[in-house]
Tab-separated table of C-alpha atoms and ligand atoms in Angstrom:
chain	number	residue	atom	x	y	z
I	12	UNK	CA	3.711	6.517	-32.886
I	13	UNK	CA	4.621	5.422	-29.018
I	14	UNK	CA	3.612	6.593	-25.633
I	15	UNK	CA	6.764	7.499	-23.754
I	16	UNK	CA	6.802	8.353	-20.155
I	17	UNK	CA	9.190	11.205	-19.384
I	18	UNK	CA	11.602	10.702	-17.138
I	19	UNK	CA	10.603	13.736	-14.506
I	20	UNK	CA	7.254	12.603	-14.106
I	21	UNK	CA	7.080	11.749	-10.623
I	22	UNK	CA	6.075	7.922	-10.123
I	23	UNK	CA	3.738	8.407	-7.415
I	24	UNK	CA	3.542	5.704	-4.284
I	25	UNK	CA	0.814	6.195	-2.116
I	26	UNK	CA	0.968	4.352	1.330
I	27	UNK	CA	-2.351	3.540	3.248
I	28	UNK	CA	-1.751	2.737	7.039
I	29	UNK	CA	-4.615	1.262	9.023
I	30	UNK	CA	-3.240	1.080	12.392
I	31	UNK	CA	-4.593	3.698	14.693
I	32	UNK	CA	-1.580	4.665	16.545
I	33	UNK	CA	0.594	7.255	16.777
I	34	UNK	CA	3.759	5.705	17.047
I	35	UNK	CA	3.337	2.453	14.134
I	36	UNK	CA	4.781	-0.719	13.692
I	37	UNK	CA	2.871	-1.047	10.807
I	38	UNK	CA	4.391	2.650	9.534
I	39	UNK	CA	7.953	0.987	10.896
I	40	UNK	CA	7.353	-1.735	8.394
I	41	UNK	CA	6.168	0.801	5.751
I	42	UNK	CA	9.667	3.108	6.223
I	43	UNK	CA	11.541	0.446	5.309
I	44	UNK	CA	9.509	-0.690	2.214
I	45	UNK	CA	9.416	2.596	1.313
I	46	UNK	CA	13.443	3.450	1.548
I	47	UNK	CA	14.036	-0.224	0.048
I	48	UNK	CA	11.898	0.450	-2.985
I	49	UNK	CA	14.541	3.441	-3.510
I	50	UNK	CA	17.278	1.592	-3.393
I	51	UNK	CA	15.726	-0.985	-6.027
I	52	UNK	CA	14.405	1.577	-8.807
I	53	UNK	CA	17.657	3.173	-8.610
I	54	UNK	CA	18.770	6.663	-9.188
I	55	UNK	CA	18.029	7.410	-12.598
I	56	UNK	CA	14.193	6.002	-12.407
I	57	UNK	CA	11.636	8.614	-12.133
I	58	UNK	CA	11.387	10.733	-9.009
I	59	UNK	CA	9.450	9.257	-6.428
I	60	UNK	CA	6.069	11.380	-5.081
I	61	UNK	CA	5.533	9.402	-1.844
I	62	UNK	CA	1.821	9.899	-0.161
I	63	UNK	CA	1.497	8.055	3.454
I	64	UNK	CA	-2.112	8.106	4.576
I	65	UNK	CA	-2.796	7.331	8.147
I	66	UNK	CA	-6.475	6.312	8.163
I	67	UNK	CA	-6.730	7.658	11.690
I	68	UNK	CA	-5.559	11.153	11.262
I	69	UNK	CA	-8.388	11.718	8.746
I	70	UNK	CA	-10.918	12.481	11.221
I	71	UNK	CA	-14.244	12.182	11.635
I	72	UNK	CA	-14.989	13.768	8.386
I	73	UNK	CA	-14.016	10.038	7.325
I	74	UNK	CA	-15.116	8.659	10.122
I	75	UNK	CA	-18.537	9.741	9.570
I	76	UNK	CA	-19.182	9.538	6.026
I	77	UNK	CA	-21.591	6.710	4.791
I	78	UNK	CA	-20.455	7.325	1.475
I	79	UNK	CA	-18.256	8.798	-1.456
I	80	UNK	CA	-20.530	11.711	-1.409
I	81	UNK	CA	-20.183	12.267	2.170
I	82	UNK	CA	-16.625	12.640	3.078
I	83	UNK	CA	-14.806	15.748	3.437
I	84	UNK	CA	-12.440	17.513	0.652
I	85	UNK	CA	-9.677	16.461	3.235
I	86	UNK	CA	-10.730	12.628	2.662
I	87	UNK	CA	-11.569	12.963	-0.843
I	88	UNK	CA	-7.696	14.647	-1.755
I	89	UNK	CA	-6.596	11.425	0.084
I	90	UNK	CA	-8.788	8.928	-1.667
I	91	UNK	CA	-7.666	10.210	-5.111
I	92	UNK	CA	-4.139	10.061	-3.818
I	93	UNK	CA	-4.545	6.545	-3.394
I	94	UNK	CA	-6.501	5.863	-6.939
I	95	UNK	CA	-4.177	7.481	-8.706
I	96	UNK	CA	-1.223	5.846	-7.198
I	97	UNK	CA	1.514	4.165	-9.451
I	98	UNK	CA	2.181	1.881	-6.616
I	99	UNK	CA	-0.413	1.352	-3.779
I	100	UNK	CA	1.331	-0.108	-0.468
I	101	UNK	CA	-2.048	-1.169	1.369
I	102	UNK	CA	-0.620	-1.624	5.240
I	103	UNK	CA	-2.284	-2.582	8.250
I	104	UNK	CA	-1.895	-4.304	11.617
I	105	UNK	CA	-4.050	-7.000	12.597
I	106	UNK	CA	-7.243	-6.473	14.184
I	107	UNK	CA	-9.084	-9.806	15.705
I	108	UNK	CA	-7.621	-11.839	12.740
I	109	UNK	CA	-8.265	-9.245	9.900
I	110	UNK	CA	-7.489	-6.214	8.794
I	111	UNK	CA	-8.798	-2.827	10.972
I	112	UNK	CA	-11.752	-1.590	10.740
I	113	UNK	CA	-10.573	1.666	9.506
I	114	UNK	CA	-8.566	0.551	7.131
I	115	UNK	CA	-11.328	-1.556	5.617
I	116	UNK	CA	-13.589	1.751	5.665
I	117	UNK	CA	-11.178	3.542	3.634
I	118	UNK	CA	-11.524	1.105	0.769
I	119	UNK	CA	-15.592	0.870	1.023
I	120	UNK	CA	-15.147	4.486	0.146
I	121	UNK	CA	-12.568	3.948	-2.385
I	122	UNK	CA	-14.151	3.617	-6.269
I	123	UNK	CA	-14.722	0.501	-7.305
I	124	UNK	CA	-12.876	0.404	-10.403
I	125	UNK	CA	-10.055	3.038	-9.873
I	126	UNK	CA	-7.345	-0.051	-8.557
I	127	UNK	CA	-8.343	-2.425	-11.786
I	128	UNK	CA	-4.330	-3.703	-12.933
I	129	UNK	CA	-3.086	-1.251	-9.948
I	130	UNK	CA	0.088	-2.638	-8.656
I	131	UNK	CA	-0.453	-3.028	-4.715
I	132	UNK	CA	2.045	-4.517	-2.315
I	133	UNK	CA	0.399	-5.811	0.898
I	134	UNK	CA	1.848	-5.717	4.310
I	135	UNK	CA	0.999	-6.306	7.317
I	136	UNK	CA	1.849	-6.332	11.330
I	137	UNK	CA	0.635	-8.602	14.254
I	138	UNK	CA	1.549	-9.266	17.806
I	139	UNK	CA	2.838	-12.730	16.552
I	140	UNK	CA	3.088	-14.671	13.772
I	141	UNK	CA	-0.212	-17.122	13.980
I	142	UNK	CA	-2.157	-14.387	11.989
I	143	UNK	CA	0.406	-13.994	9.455
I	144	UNK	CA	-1.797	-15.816	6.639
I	145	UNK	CA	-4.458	-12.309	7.108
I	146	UNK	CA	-2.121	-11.454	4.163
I	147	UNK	CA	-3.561	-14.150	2.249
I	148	UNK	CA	-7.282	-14.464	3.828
I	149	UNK	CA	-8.483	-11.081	4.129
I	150	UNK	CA	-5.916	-8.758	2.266
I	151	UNK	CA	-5.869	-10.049	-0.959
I	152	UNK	CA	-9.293	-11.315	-1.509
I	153	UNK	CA	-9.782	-7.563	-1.070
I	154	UNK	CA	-8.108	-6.142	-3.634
I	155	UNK	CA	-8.893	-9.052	-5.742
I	156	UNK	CA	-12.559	-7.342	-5.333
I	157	UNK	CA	-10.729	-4.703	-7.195
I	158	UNK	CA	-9.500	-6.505	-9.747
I	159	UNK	CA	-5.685	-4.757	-8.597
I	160	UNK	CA	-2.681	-6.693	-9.760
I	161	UNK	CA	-1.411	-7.486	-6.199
I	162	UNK	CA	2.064	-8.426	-5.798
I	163	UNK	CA	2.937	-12.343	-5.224
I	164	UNK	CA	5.517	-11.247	-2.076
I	165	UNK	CA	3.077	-10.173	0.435
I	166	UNK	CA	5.056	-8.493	3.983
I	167	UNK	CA	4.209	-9.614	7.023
I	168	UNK	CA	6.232	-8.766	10.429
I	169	UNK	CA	5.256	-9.012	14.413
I	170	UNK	CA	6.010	-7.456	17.886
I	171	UNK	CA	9.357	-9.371	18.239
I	172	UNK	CA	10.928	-8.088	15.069
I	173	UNK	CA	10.564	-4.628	16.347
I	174	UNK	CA	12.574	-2.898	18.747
I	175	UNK	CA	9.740	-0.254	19.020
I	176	UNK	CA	8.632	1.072	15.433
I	177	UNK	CA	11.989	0.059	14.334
I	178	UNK	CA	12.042	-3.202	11.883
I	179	UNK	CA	14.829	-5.097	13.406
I	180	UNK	CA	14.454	-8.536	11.624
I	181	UNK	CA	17.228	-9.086	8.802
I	182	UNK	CA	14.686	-12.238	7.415
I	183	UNK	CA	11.685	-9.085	7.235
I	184	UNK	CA	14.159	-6.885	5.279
I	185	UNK	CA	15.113	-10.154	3.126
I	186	UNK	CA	11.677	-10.813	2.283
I	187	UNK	CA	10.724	-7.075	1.689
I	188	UNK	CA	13.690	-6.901	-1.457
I	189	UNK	CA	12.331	-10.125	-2.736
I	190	UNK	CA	8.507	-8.044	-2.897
I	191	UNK	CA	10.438	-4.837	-4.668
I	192	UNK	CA	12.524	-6.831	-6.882
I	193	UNK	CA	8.991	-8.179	-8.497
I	194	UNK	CA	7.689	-4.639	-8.461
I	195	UNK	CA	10.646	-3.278	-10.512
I	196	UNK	CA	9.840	-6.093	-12.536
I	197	UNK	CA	6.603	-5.327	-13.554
I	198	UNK	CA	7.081	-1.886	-13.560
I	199	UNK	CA	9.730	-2.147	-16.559
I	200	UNK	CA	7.478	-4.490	-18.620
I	201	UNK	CA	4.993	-1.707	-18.292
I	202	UNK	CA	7.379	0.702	-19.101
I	203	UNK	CA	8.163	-1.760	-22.543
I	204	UNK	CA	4.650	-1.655	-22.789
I	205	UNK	CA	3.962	2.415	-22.905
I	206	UNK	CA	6.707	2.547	-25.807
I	207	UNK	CA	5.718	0.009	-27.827
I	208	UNK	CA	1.624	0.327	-27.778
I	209	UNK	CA	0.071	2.851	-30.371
I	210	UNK	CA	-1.374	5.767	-29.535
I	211	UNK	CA	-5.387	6.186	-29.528
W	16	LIG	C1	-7.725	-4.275	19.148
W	16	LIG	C2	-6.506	-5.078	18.794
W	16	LIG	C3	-6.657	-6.314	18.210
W	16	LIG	C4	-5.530	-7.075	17.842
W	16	LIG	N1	-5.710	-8.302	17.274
W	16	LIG	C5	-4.628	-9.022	16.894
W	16	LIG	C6	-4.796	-10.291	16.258
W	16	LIG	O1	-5.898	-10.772	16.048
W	16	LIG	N2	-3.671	-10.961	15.873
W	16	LIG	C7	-2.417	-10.465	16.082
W	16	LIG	O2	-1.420	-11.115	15.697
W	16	LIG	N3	-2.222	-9.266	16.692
W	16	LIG	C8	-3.305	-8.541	17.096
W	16	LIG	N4	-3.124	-7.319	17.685
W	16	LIG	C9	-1.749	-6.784	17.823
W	16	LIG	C10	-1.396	-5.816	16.692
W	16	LIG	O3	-1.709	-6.362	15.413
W	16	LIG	C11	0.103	-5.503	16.679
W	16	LIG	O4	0.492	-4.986	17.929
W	16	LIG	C12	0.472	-4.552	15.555
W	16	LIG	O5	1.847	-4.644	15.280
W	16	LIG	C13	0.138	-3.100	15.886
W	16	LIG	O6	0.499	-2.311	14.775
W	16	LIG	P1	0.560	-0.708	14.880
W	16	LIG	O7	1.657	-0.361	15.874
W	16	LIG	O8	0.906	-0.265	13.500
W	16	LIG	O9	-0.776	-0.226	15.332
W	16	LIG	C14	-4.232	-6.568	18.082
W	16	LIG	C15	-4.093	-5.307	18.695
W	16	LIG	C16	-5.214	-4.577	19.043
W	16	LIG	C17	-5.034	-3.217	19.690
């Protein structure tokens, strides 16, 4: 006997922002990821559930909670969303040489074992490119905490290759379909993995 995904069950992408603005670069970035990842799964892959969680807009409910147990249903219905992710796009513009606050928060309250072998793709913003290595320092140390299976193409973009929240930067877009092309990569070997292992 083989596992077999169907093919209408949604692969779900869940996107977690941790700039604090209304009007994102690091959401900018995130569009285009987002509509290039599309493009490189192709029509006939599984119907994409797409989840973008602004960190911000959760309020204090989030804000305020010292722990799992403390967060509001609102915050708990978005922490889920981003457990139980296929893909997990962790974005975030950088904040005095890291990653925001925020965004960091949201992952103190995030389980500690519900990324383990998670595909996550890690992007990032900055007013210039001297923090660009954050990716690197602070990003993926972090999900390595997790033990997540983060992508070897991190995404990293600054002020100048925006006109606004618009990605402008043909090298950005270059390097964001070399990231997806190694996501549909591993995504097929696990797909060749579901039909081939046993059952129980
Ligand atoms: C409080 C604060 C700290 C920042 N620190 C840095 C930094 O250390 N390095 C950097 O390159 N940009 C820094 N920036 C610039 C932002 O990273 C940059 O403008 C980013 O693209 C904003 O993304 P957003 O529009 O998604 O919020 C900082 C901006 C703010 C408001």
């Amino acid at each position: 006997m083989s596992q077999v995904v169907p093919a209408a069950v949604p692969f779900r992408v869940a996107v977690v922002n941790g700039s604090p603005s209304e009007r994102s670069k690091t959401m900018g970035l995130v569009d285009v990821i987002v509509a290039t990842l599309r493009d490189v799964l192709g029509a006939e892959s599984r119907p994409i559930e797409e989840t973008r969680i602004d960190v911000y807009r959760l309020g204090p409910g989030f804000t305020g909670a010292l722990d799992r147990e403390g967060v509001t249903p609102e915050v708990e219905a978005a922490l889920r969303r981003a457990e139980e992710a296929d893909l997990l796009i962790a974005a975030t513009p950088v904040f005095r040489g890291s990653y925001t606050g925020m965004f960091k928060h949201f992952f103190d309250l995030v389980d500690q074992y519900a990324l383990a072998n998670k595909p996550v793709l890690l992007a990032a913003t900055g007013g210039g490119d001297h923090h660009a290595l954050v990716l690197e320092h602070a990003l993926r140390p972090l999900f390595g905490f997790f033990q997540a299976m983060t992508v070897p193409v991190a995404i990293f973009a600054s002020s100048g290759d925006f006109d606004g929240t618009t990605l402008l930067n043909p090298r950005v877009y270059g390097r964001i379909e070399t990231a997806l092309t190694d996501v549909a990569d591993i995504l097929k070997e696990r797909a060749a993995g579901e039909r081939t292992a046993p059952v129980g």
